[in-house]
Amino acid sequence: MPRSPIAFAADDISTLAKSLRTELTTLGQVPSHVQLLNMLARATGHANFQHLRASAEAAGPAPVMEGAPVTLAPRAAEPSPDMRRAHRAAGFFDAEKRLVSWPAKTNLQELCLWALWARLPAERSFTEREISMLIESWHLFGDRALLRREMVDYGMVRRTQDGRDYRRVERKPPPELRPLLEAIG
């Protein structure tokens, strides 16, 4: 079965390199072909390589002639933020930027987690205790373990198998994050 080429573009080569370095350091071994494809896909904001492939297939085939230089597909326009969603998520934060309660709706939960992700220092390693203390100071409903686990499940934070090392994953946040952060100060 012939392989169809998949266009690959990164908004910032430096962010791509940092993301790959972090994933390779966390992995601690030479990655397999599939692991490397997933790392590259995640560095550009996709969930995994299958998500990147599906996005490329939805955009249509990329014609590449043998021996011709590969050109990257033009980037799609940035989606406009859903201001209503950002405003609703902002209602879950108090004046000190603390998450007051856990939203019932999944799409609001994710956006609230992005606001916490934005406060995590990039390129820093945390122990479970350190990240839990940070999260504890950012919310008022007393379930730091829930927030920590959800950030890992959404791929915003990566932890080692033994749970001793936590790191923020550099990903492209949703367009609603900026208006949410502006709304909560």
Coordinates of N, CA, C and O in Angstrom, one line a residue:
M1 N 0.9 -1.2 0.0 CA 0.0 0.0 0.0 C 0.9 1.2 0.0 O 1.7 1.4 0.9
P2 N 0.7 2.1 -1.0 CA 1.6 3.3 -1.0 C 1.2 4.3 0.1 O 0.1 4.4 0.5
R3 N 2.3 4.9 0.6 CA 2.1 5.9 1.7 C 1.7 7.2 1.0 O 2.4 7.7 0.1
S4 N 0.8 7.9 1.6 CA 0.5 9.3 1.2 C 1.2 10.2 2.1 O 1.2 10.1 3.3
P5 N 1.9 11.2 1.5 CA 2.6 12.2 2.3 C 1.7 13.0 3.2 O 0.5 13.3 2.8
I6 N 2.2 13.3 4.4 CA 1.4 14.1 5.3 C 2.2 15.4 5.6 O 3.3 15.3 6.0
A7 N 1.6 16.5 5.3 CA 2.2 17.8 5.6 C 2.5 18.0 7.1 O 1.6 17.6 7.9
F8 N 3.6 18.5 7.4 CA 4.0 18.8 8.8 C 4.4 20.2 8.9 O 5.3 20.6 8.2
A9 N 3.8 21.0 9.8 CA 4.2 22.3 10.0 C 4.2 22.6 11.5 O 3.3 22.1 12.2
A10 N 5.2 23.4 12.0 CA 5.2 23.8 13.4 C 5.2 25.4 13.4 O 5.9 26.0 12.6
D11 N 4.4 26.0 14.3 CA 4.4 27.4 14.4 C 5.7 28.0 14.7 O 6.1 29.0 14.2
D12 N 6.4 27.3 15.6 CA 7.7 27.8 16.1 C 8.7 26.7 16.3 O 8.4 25.7 17.0
I13 N 9.8 26.7 15.5 CA 10.7 25.6 15.6 C 11.4 25.4 17.0 O 11.7 24.3 17.4
S14 N 11.5 26.5 17.7 CA 12.1 26.5 19.0 C 11.2 25.8 20.0 O 11.6 24.9 20.8
T15 N 9.9 26.0 19.9 CA 8.9 25.4 20.7 C 8.8 23.9 20.4 O 8.8 23.0 21.3
L16 N 8.9 23.6 19.1 CA 9.0 22.2 18.7 C 10.2 21.5 19.3 O 10.1 20.4 19.8
A17 N 11.4 22.1 19.2 CA 12.6 21.5 19.8 C 12.5 21.3 21.3 O 12.8 20.2 21.8
K18 N 11.9 22.3 22.0 CA 11.8 22.1 23.4 C 10.8 21.0 23.8 O 11.0 20.3 24.7
S19 N 9.7 21.0 23.1 CA 8.7 19.9 23.3 C 9.3 18.5 23.1 O 9.2 17.6 23.9
L20 N 10.1 18.4 22.0 CA 10.7 17.1 21.7 C 11.7 16.8 22.8 O 11.8 15.6 23.2
R21 N 12.5 17.7 23.2 CA 13.5 17.5 24.2 C 12.9 17.0 25.5 O 13.3 16.1 26.1
T22 N 11.8 17.7 25.9 CA 11.1 17.3 27.1 C 10.5 15.9 27.0 O 10.7 15.1 28.0
E23 N 9.9 15.5 25.9 CA 9.4 14.2 25.7 C 10.5 13.1 25.7 O 10.3 12.1 26.3
L24 N 11.6 13.4 25.0 CA 12.7 12.5 25.0 C 13.3 12.3 26.3 O 13.7 11.2 26.7
T25 N 13.4 13.4 27.1 CA 14.0 13.3 28.5 C 13.1 12.5 29.4 O 13.6 11.6 30.1
T26 N 11.8 12.7 29.3 CA 10.8 12.0 30.1 C 10.8 10.5 29.7 O 10.7 9.6 30.6
L27 N 10.9 10.2 28.4 CA 10.9 8.8 28.0 C 12.1 8.0 28.5 O 12.0 6.9 28.9
G28 N 13.3 8.6 28.5 CA 14.5 8.0 29.0 C 15.1 6.9 28.2 O 15.9 6.1 28.6
Q29 N 14.6 6.7 26.9 CA 15.2 5.7 26.0 C 15.0 6.2 24.6 O 14.3 7.2 24.4
V30 N 15.6 5.5 23.7 CA 15.5 5.8 22.3 C 14.0 5.5 21.9 O 13.6 4.3 22.0
P31 N 13.3 6.5 21.3 CA 11.9 6.2 21.0 C 11.7 5.3 19.8 O 12.6 5.3 18.9
S32 N 10.6 4.6 19.7 CA 10.3 3.8 18.6 C 9.8 4.7 17.5 O 9.6 5.9 17.7
H33 N 9.7 4.2 16.3 CA 9.1 5.0 15.2 C 7.8 5.6 15.5 O 7.6 6.8 15.3
V34 N 6.9 4.8 16.1 CA 5.6 5.3 16.4 C 5.6 6.3 17.5 O 4.9 7.3 17.5
Q35 N 6.5 6.1 18.5 CA 6.6 7.1 19.6 C 7.1 8.4 19.1 O 6.6 9.5 19.5
L36 N 8.0 8.4 18.2 CA 8.6 9.6 17.6 C 7.5 10.3 16.8 O 7.4 11.5 16.9
L37 N 6.7 9.6 16.0 CA 5.6 10.2 15.2 C 4.6 10.9 16.2 O 4.2 12.0 15.9
N38 N 4.3 10.2 17.3 CA 3.4 10.8 18.3 C 4.0 12.0 18.9 O 3.3 13.0 19.1
M39 N 5.3 12.0 19.2 CA 5.9 13.2 19.8 C 5.8 14.4 18.8 O 5.5 15.5 19.3
L40 N 6.1 14.1 17.6 CA 6.1 15.2 16.6 C 4.7 15.8 16.5 O 4.4 17.0 16.4
A41 N 3.7 14.9 16.4 CA 2.3 15.3 16.3 C 1.9 16.1 17.5 O 1.2 17.2 17.4
R42 N 2.2 15.7 18.7 CA 1.8 16.4 19.9 C 2.5 17.8 20.0 O 1.9 18.7 20.5
A43 N 3.7 17.9 19.5 CA 4.4 19.1 19.5 C 3.7 20.2 18.6 O 4.0 21.4 18.8
T44 N 2.9 19.7 17.7 CA 2.2 20.7 16.8 C 0.7 20.8 17.2 O -0.1 21.3 16.5
G45 N 0.4 20.3 18.4 CA -1.0 20.5 19.0 C -2.0 19.4 18.7 O -3.1 19.6 19.0
H46 N -1.5 18.3 18.1 CA -2.4 17.2 17.8 C -2.3 16.2 19.0 O -1.3 16.2 19.7
A47 N -3.4 15.4 19.2 CA -3.4 14.5 20.3 C -2.4 13.4 20.1 O -1.7 13.0 21.0
N48 N -2.2 12.9 18.9 CA -1.2 11.9 18.5 C -1.1 11.8 17.0 O -1.7 12.7 16.3
F49 N -0.3 10.9 16.5 CA -0.1 10.8 15.1 C -1.4 10.5 14.3 O -1.6 11.1 13.2
Q50 N -2.2 9.7 14.8 CA -3.5 9.4 14.2 C -4.3 10.6 14.0 O -5.0 10.8 12.9
H51 N -4.3 11.5 15.0 CA -5.0 12.8 14.9 C -4.4 13.7 13.8 O -5.1 14.3 13.0
L52 N -3.1 13.7 13.7 CA -2.4 14.5 12.7 C -2.8 13.9 11.3 O -3.1 14.7 10.4
R53 N -2.7 12.6 11.2 CA -3.1 11.9 9.9 C -4.5 12.3 9.5 O -4.8 12.6 8.3
A54 N -5.4 12.2 10.4 CA -6.8 12.4 10.1 C -7.0 13.9 9.7 O -7.8 14.2 8.8
S55 N -6.3 14.8 10.3 CA -6.4 16.2 10.0 C -5.8 16.4 8.6 O -6.4 17.2 7.8
A56 N -4.8 15.7 8.2 CA -4.2 15.8 6.9 C -5.1 15.3 5.8 O -5.2 15.8 4.8
E57 N -5.7 14.1 6.2 CA -6.6 13.5 5.2 C -7.9 14.4 5.0 O -8.4 14.4 3.9
A58 N -8.3 15.0 6.0 CA -9.5 15.9 5.9 C -9.2 17.1 5.0 O -10.0 17.6 4.3
A59 N -7.9 17.5 5.0 CA -7.5 18.7 4.2 C -7.3 18.3 2.8 O -7.2 19.1 1.9
G60 N -7.3 17.0 2.5 CA -7.1 16.5 1.1 C -5.7 16.1 0.8 O -4.8 16.3 1.6
P61 N -5.5 15.3 -0.2 CA -4.1 14.8 -0.5 C -3.1 15.9 -0.8 O -3.5 16.9 -1.4
A62 N -1.9 15.6 -0.4 CA -0.8 16.6 -0.7 C 0.0 16.0 -1.8 O 0.7 15.0 -1.6
P63 N -0.1 16.5 -3.0 CA 0.7 16.0 -4.1 C 2.1 16.3 -4.0 O 2.5 17.4 -3.8
V64 N 2.9 15.2 -4.0 CA 4.4 15.4 -4.0 C 5.0 14.5 -5.1 O 4.7 13.3 -5.2
M65 N 5.8 15.1 -6.0 CA 6.4 14.4 -7.0 C 7.7 13.9 -6.6 O 8.4 14.5 -5.8
E66 N 8.1 12.7 -7.1 CA 9.4 12.1 -6.8 C 10.5 13.1 -7.0 O 10.6 13.7 -8.1
G67 N 11.4 13.3 -6.0 CA 12.5 14.2 -6.2 C 12.2 15.7 -6.0 O 13.1 16.5 -6.0
A68 N 11.0 16.0 -6.0 CA 10.6 17.5 -5.8 C 10.7 17.9 -4.4 O 10.5 17.0 -3.5
P69 N 11.1 19.1 -4.1 CA 11.1 19.6 -2.7 C 9.7 19.5 -2.1 O 8.7 19.8 -2.8
V70 N 9.7 19.2 -0.8 CA 8.4 19.1 -0.1 C 8.1 20.5 0.4 O 8.9 21.2 1.0
T71 N 6.9 20.9 0.1 CA 6.4 22.2 0.6 C 5.4 22.0 1.6 O 4.6 21.1 1.5
L72 N 5.4 22.8 2.6 CA 4.4 22.7 3.7 C 3.1 23.3 3.2 O 3.0 24.3 2.6
A73 N 2.0 22.7 3.6 CA 0.7 23.2 3.3 C 0.5 24.5 4.1 O 1.0 24.7 5.2
P74 N -0.3 25.4 3.5 CA -0.5 26.7 4.2 C -1.3 26.4 5.5 O -2.2 25.6 5.5
R75 N -1.0 27.2 6.5 CA -1.8 27.0 7.8 C -3.2 27.5 7.6 O -3.4 28.6 7.0
A76 N -4.1 26.8 8.3 CA -5.5 27.3 8.3 C -5.6 28.5 9.2 O -4.8 28.7 10.1
A77 N -6.5 29.3 8.9 CA -6.7 30.5 9.7 C -7.1 30.1 11.1 O -7.7 29.1 11.4
E78 N -6.6 30.9 12.1 CA -6.8 30.6 13.5 C -8.3 30.7 13.8 O -9.0 31.7 13.4
P79 N -8.9 29.7 14.4 CA -10.3 29.8 14.7 C -10.6 30.9 15.7 O -9.8 31.1 16.6
S80 N -11.7 31.5 15.5 CA -12.0 32.6 16.4 C -12.5 32.0 17.8 O -13.2 31.0 17.8
P81 N -12.2 32.7 18.9 CA -12.6 32.1 20.2 C -14.1 32.2 20.4 O -14.8 33.1 19.9
D82 N -14.6 31.2 21.1 CA -16.0 31.2 21.5 C -16.1 32.0 22.8 O -15.8 31.6 23.9
M83 N -16.4 33.3 22.6 CA -16.5 34.2 23.8 C -17.5 33.8 24.9 O -17.2 34.0 26.0
R84 N -18.5 33.2 24.4 CA -19.5 32.8 25.4 C -18.9 31.7 26.3 O -19.1 31.7 27.5
R85 N -18.2 30.8 25.7 CA -17.6 29.7 26.5 C -16.5 30.3 27.5 O -16.4 29.9 28.6
A86 N -15.7 31.2 27.0 CA -14.7 31.9 27.8 C -15.4 32.6 29.0 O -14.9 32.5 30.1
H87 N -16.5 33.3 28.7 CA -17.2 34.1 29.8 C -17.7 33.1 30.8 O -17.7 33.4 32.0
R88 N -18.3 32.0 30.3 CA -18.9 31.0 31.3 C -17.8 30.4 32.1 O -18.0 30.2 33.3
A89 N -16.7 30.1 31.6 CA -15.5 29.5 32.3 C -15.0 30.5 33.3 O -14.6 30.2 34.5
A90 N -15.0 31.8 33.0 CA -14.5 32.8 33.9 C -15.3 32.9 35.1 O -14.8 33.3 36.2
G91 N -16.6 32.6 35.0 CA -17.5 32.6 36.2 C -17.1 31.6 37.3 O -17.6 31.7 38.4
F92 N -16.2 30.6 37.0 CA -15.8 29.6 37.9 C -14.5 30.1 38.7 O -14.0 29.4 39.5
F93 N -14.0 31.3 38.4 CA -12.8 31.8 39.1 C -13.2 33.0 39.9 O -14.1 33.8 39.6
D94 N -12.5 33.2 41.1 CA -12.8 34.4 41.9 C -11.8 35.5 41.6 O -11.0 35.4 40.6
A95 N -11.8 36.6 42.3 CA -11.0 37.8 42.0 C -9.5 37.5 42.1 O -8.7 38.2 41.5
E96 N -9.1 36.5 42.9 CA -7.7 36.1 43.1 C -7.3 35.0 42.1 O -6.3 34.4 42.3
K97 N -8.1 34.8 41.0 CA -7.8 33.8 40.0 C -7.9 32.4 40.5 O -7.2 31.5 39.9
R98 N -8.6 32.1 41.6 CA -8.7 30.7 42.1 C -10.0 30.1 41.5 O -11.0 30.8 41.4
L99 N -9.9 28.8 41.2 CA -11.0 28.1 40.7 C -11.9 27.8 41.9 O -11.5 27.1 42.8
V100 N -13.1 28.3 41.9 CA -14.0 28.2 43.0 C -14.7 26.9 43.1 O -14.9 26.3 44.1
S101 N -15.1 26.4 41.9 CA -15.8 25.1 41.9 C -15.5 24.4 40.6 O -15.0 25.0 39.6
W102 N -15.7 23.1 40.5 CA -15.5 22.3 39.3 C -16.7 22.3 38.4 O -17.8 21.9 38.9
P103 N -16.6 22.8 37.2 CA -17.7 22.8 36.3 C -18.3 21.4 36.0 O -17.6 20.4 36.0
A104 N -19.6 21.4 35.8 CA -20.2 20.1 35.5 C -20.0 19.7 34.0 O -19.9 18.5 33.7
K105 N -19.9 20.7 33.1 CA -19.7 20.4 31.7 C -18.2 20.2 31.4 O -17.4 21.0 31.8
T106 N -18.0 19.2 30.6 CA -16.6 18.8 30.2 C -15.9 19.9 29.5 O -14.7 20.1 29.7
N107 N -16.5 20.6 28.5 CA -15.8 21.6 27.8 C -15.4 22.8 28.6 O -14.4 23.4 28.4
L108 N -16.2 23.1 29.7 CA -15.8 24.1 30.6 C -14.7 23.6 31.6 O -13.8 24.4 31.9
Q109 N -14.7 22.3 32.0 CA -13.7 21.8 32.8 C -12.3 21.9 32.1 O -11.3 22.4 32.7
E110 N -12.3 21.5 30.8 CA -11.1 21.6 30.0 C -10.5 23.0 29.9 O -9.3 23.2 30.1
L111 N -11.4 24.0 29.7 CA -11.0 25.4 29.6 C -10.4 25.9 30.9 O -9.4 26.6 30.9
C112 N -11.1 25.5 32.0 CA -10.6 25.9 33.3 C -9.2 25.3 33.6 O -8.3 25.9 34.2
L113 N -9.0 24.0 33.1 CA -7.7 23.4 33.3 C -6.6 24.1 32.5 O -5.5 24.3 32.9
W114 N -7.0 24.6 31.3 CA -6.0 25.4 30.5 C -5.6 26.6 31.2 O -4.4 27.0 31.2
A115 N -6.5 27.2 32.0 CA -6.1 28.4 32.8 C -5.1 28.1 33.8 O -4.2 28.9 34.1
L116 N -5.3 26.9 34.5 CA -4.3 26.5 35.4 C -3.0 26.1 34.8 O -1.9 26.4 35.3
W117 N -3.1 25.5 33.6 CA -1.9 25.1 32.8 C -1.0 26.3 32.5 O 0.2 26.3 32.6
A118 N -1.7 27.4 32.2 CA -1.0 28.7 31.8 C -0.2 29.2 33.0 O 0.8 30.0 32.8
R119 N -0.6 28.9 34.2 CA 0.1 29.4 35.4 C 1.3 28.5 35.8 O 2.2 28.9 36.5
L120 N 1.4 27.3 35.2 CA 2.5 26.4 35.5 C 3.8 26.9 34.8 O 3.7 27.1 33.6
P121 N 4.9 27.0 35.4 CA 6.1 27.4 34.7 C 6.5 26.3 33.7 O 6.5 25.1 34.0
A122 N 6.9 26.8 32.5 CA 7.3 25.9 31.5 C 8.7 25.4 31.8 O 9.5 26.0 32.5
E123 N 9.0 24.2 31.2 CA 10.4 23.6 31.3 C 10.9 23.5 32.7 O 12.1 23.6 33.0
R124 N 10.0 23.2 33.6 CA 10.4 22.9 35.0 C 9.8 21.6 35.5 O 8.7 21.2 35.1
S125 N 10.6 20.9 36.2 CA 10.2 19.6 36.8 C 9.6 19.8 38.2 O 10.1 20.6 38.9
F126 N 8.5 19.1 38.5 CA 7.9 19.2 39.8 C 7.8 17.8 40.4 O 7.5 16.9 39.7
T127 N 7.9 17.7 41.7 CA 7.5 16.5 42.4 C 6.0 16.5 42.5 O 5.4 17.5 42.3
E128 N 5.5 15.3 42.9 CA 4.0 15.3 43.1 C 3.6 16.3 44.2 O 2.6 17.0 44.0
R129 N 4.4 16.4 45.2 CA 4.1 17.3 46.3 C 4.1 18.7 45.8 O 3.2 19.5 46.2
E130 N 5.1 19.1 45.1 CA 5.3 20.5 44.6 C 4.1 20.9 43.7 O 3.5 22.0 43.9
I131 N 3.8 20.0 42.7 CA 2.7 20.4 41.8 C 1.3 20.4 42.6 O 0.5 21.2 42.3
S132 N 1.2 19.5 43.6 CA 0.0 19.5 44.4 C -0.2 20.8 45.2 O -1.3 21.3 45.3
M133 N 0.9 21.3 45.7 CA 0.9 22.5 46.5 C 0.5 23.7 45.6 O -0.2 24.6 46.0
L134 N 1.1 23.7 44.4 CA 0.7 24.8 43.5 C -0.8 24.8 43.2 O -1.5 25.8 43.3
I135 N -1.3 23.6 42.8 CA -2.7 23.4 42.4 C -3.6 23.7 43.6 O -4.6 24.4 43.5
E136 N -3.1 23.4 44.8 CA -3.9 23.6 46.0 C -4.1 25.1 46.2 O -5.2 25.6 46.6
S137 N -3.1 25.9 45.9 CA -3.2 27.4 46.0 C -4.1 28.0 44.9 O -4.4 29.2 45.0
W138 N -4.4 27.3 43.9 CA -5.1 27.8 42.7 C -6.6 27.4 42.7 O -7.3 27.8 41.8
H139 N -7.1 26.7 43.7 CA -8.5 26.4 43.7 C -9.0 26.4 45.2 O -8.2 26.4 46.1
L140 N -10.3 26.4 45.3 CA -11.0 26.5 46.6 C -11.8 25.3 47.0 O -12.4 25.3 48.1
F141 N -12.0 24.3 46.1 CA -12.9 23.2 46.5 C -12.2 21.9 47.0 O -12.8 20.9 47.2
G142 N -10.9 22.0 47.2 CA -10.2 20.9 48.0 C -10.0 19.6 47.3 O -9.9 18.6 48.0
D143 N -9.8 19.6 46.0 CA -9.6 18.3 45.3 C -8.4 18.5 44.3 O -8.6 18.4 43.1
R144 N -7.2 18.7 44.9 CA -6.0 18.9 44.0 C -5.7 17.7 43.2 O -5.2 17.8 42.1
A145 N -6.0 16.5 43.8 CA -5.7 15.2 43.0 C -6.6 15.2 41.7 O -6.1 14.8 40.7
L146 N -7.8 15.6 41.8 CA -8.7 15.6 40.6 C -8.1 16.5 39.6 O -7.9 16.1 38.4
L147 N -7.7 17.7 40.0 CA -7.1 18.6 39.0 C -5.8 18.1 38.4 O -5.6 18.2 37.2
R148 N -5.0 17.6 39.2 CA -3.7 17.0 38.8 C -3.9 15.9 37.8 O -3.3 15.9 36.7
R149 N -4.8 15.0 38.1 CA -5.1 13.8 37.2 C -5.7 14.3 35.9 O -5.4 13.8 34.8
E150 N -6.6 15.2 36.0 CA -7.3 15.7 34.8 C -6.3 16.4 33.9 O -6.3 16.3 32.6
M151 N -5.4 17.2 34.4 CA -4.3 17.8 33.6 C -3.5 16.8 32.9 O -3.1 17.0 31.7
V152 N -3.2 15.7 33.6 CA -2.4 14.6 32.9 C -3.3 13.9 31.9 O -2.8 13.7 30.7
D153 N -4.5 13.7 32.2 CA -5.4 13.0 31.2 C -5.6 13.8 29.9 O -5.8 13.3 28.9
Y154 N -5.7 15.1 30.1 CA -5.9 16.0 28.9 C -4.6 16.3 28.2 O -4.5 17.0 27.2
G155 N -3.5 15.7 28.7 CA -2.2 15.9 28.0 C -1.5 17.3 28.2 O -0.7 17.7 27.5
M156 N -2.0 18.0 29.3 CA -1.4 19.3 29.6 C -0.2 19.2 30.5 O 0.7 20.0 30.5
V157 N -0.1 18.1 31.2 CA 1.0 17.8 32.1 C 1.4 16.3 31.9 O 0.5 15.5 31.7
R158 N 2.6 16.1 31.9 CA 3.1 14.7 31.7 C 3.8 14.3 33.0 O 4.5 15.1 33.6
R159 N 3.6 13.0 33.4 CA 4.2 12.5 34.6 C 4.9 11.2 34.3 O 4.5 10.5 33.3
T160 N 5.9 10.9 35.1 CA 6.6 9.6 34.9 C 5.8 8.5 35.4 O 4.8 8.7 36.1
Q161 N 6.1 7.3 35.0 CA 5.4 6.1 35.4 C 5.2 6.0 36.9 O 4.1 5.7 37.4
D162 N 6.3 6.4 37.7 CA 6.2 6.3 39.1 C 5.5 7.5 39.8 O 5.4 7.5 41.0
G163 N 5.2 8.5 39.0 CA 4.5 9.7 39.5 C 5.4 10.6 40.3 O 4.9 11.5 41.0
R164 N 6.7 10.5 40.1 CA 7.6 11.4 40.9 C 7.9 12.7 40.2 O 8.4 13.6 40.8
D165 N 7.8 12.7 38.8 CA 8.2 13.9 38.1 C 7.0 14.3 37.2 O 6.5 13.6 36.4
Y166 N 6.7 15.6 37.3 CA 5.6 16.2 36.6 C 6.2 17.4 35.8 O 7.0 18.1 36.3
R167 N 5.7 17.5 34.5 CA 6.2 18.6 33.7 C 5.0 19.1 32.8 O 4.2 18.3 32.3
R168 N 5.0 20.4 32.6 CA 4.0 21.0 31.7 C 4.3 20.6 30.3 O 5.5 20.6 29.9
V169 N 3.3 20.2 29.5 CA 3.5 19.9 28.1 C 3.2 21.1 27.3 O 2.2 21.7 27.5
E170 N 4.1 21.5 26.5 CA 4.0 22.7 25.6 C 3.1 22.3 24.5 O 3.5 21.6 23.6
R171 N 1.9 22.8 24.5 CA 0.9 22.6 23.4 C 0.2 23.9 23.1 O 0.2 24.8 23.9
K172 N -0.4 23.9 22.0 CA -1.2 25.1 21.6 C -2.5 25.0 22.3 O -3.3 24.1 22.1
P173 N -2.8 26.0 23.1 CA -4.1 26.0 23.8 C -5.2 26.4 22.9 O -5.0 26.9 21.8
P174 N -6.5 26.2 23.4 CA -7.6 26.6 22.6 C -7.7 28.1 22.5 O -7.2 28.9 23.3
P175 N -8.3 28.6 21.4 CA -8.4 30.1 21.2 C -9.1 30.8 22.4 O -8.9 32.0 22.6
E176 N -9.9 30.1 23.2 CA -10.7 30.7 24.2 C -9.8 31.0 25.5 O -10.2 31.7 26.4
L177 N -8.6 30.5 25.5 CA -7.8 30.7 26.7 C -7.4 32.1 26.9 O -7.5 32.7 28.0
R178 N -7.0 32.8 25.8 CA -6.7 34.2 26.0 C -7.8 35.1 26.5 O -7.6 35.8 27.5
P179 N -9.0 35.0 26.0 CA -10.1 35.8 26.6 C -10.4 35.4 28.0 O -10.8 36.2 28.8
L180 N -10.3 34.1 28.3 CA -10.5 33.7 29.7 C -9.5 34.3 30.6 O -9.9 34.8 31.7
L181 N -8.2 34.2 30.3 CA -7.2 34.8 31.1 C -7.4 36.3 31.3 O -7.2 36.9 32.4
E182 N -7.8 37.0 30.2 CA -8.1 38.4 30.3 C -9.3 38.7 31.3 O -9.2 39.6 32.0
A183 N -10.3 37.8 31.2 CA -11.5 38.0 32.0 C -11.2 37.8 33.5 O -11.8 38.5 34.4
I184 N -10.3 36.8 33.8 CA -10.0 36.6 35.2 C -8.8 37.4 35.8 O -8.5 37.3 36.9
G185 N -8.2 38.2 34.9 CA -7.2 39.1 35.4 C -5.8 38.6 35.2 O -4.9 38.9 35.9

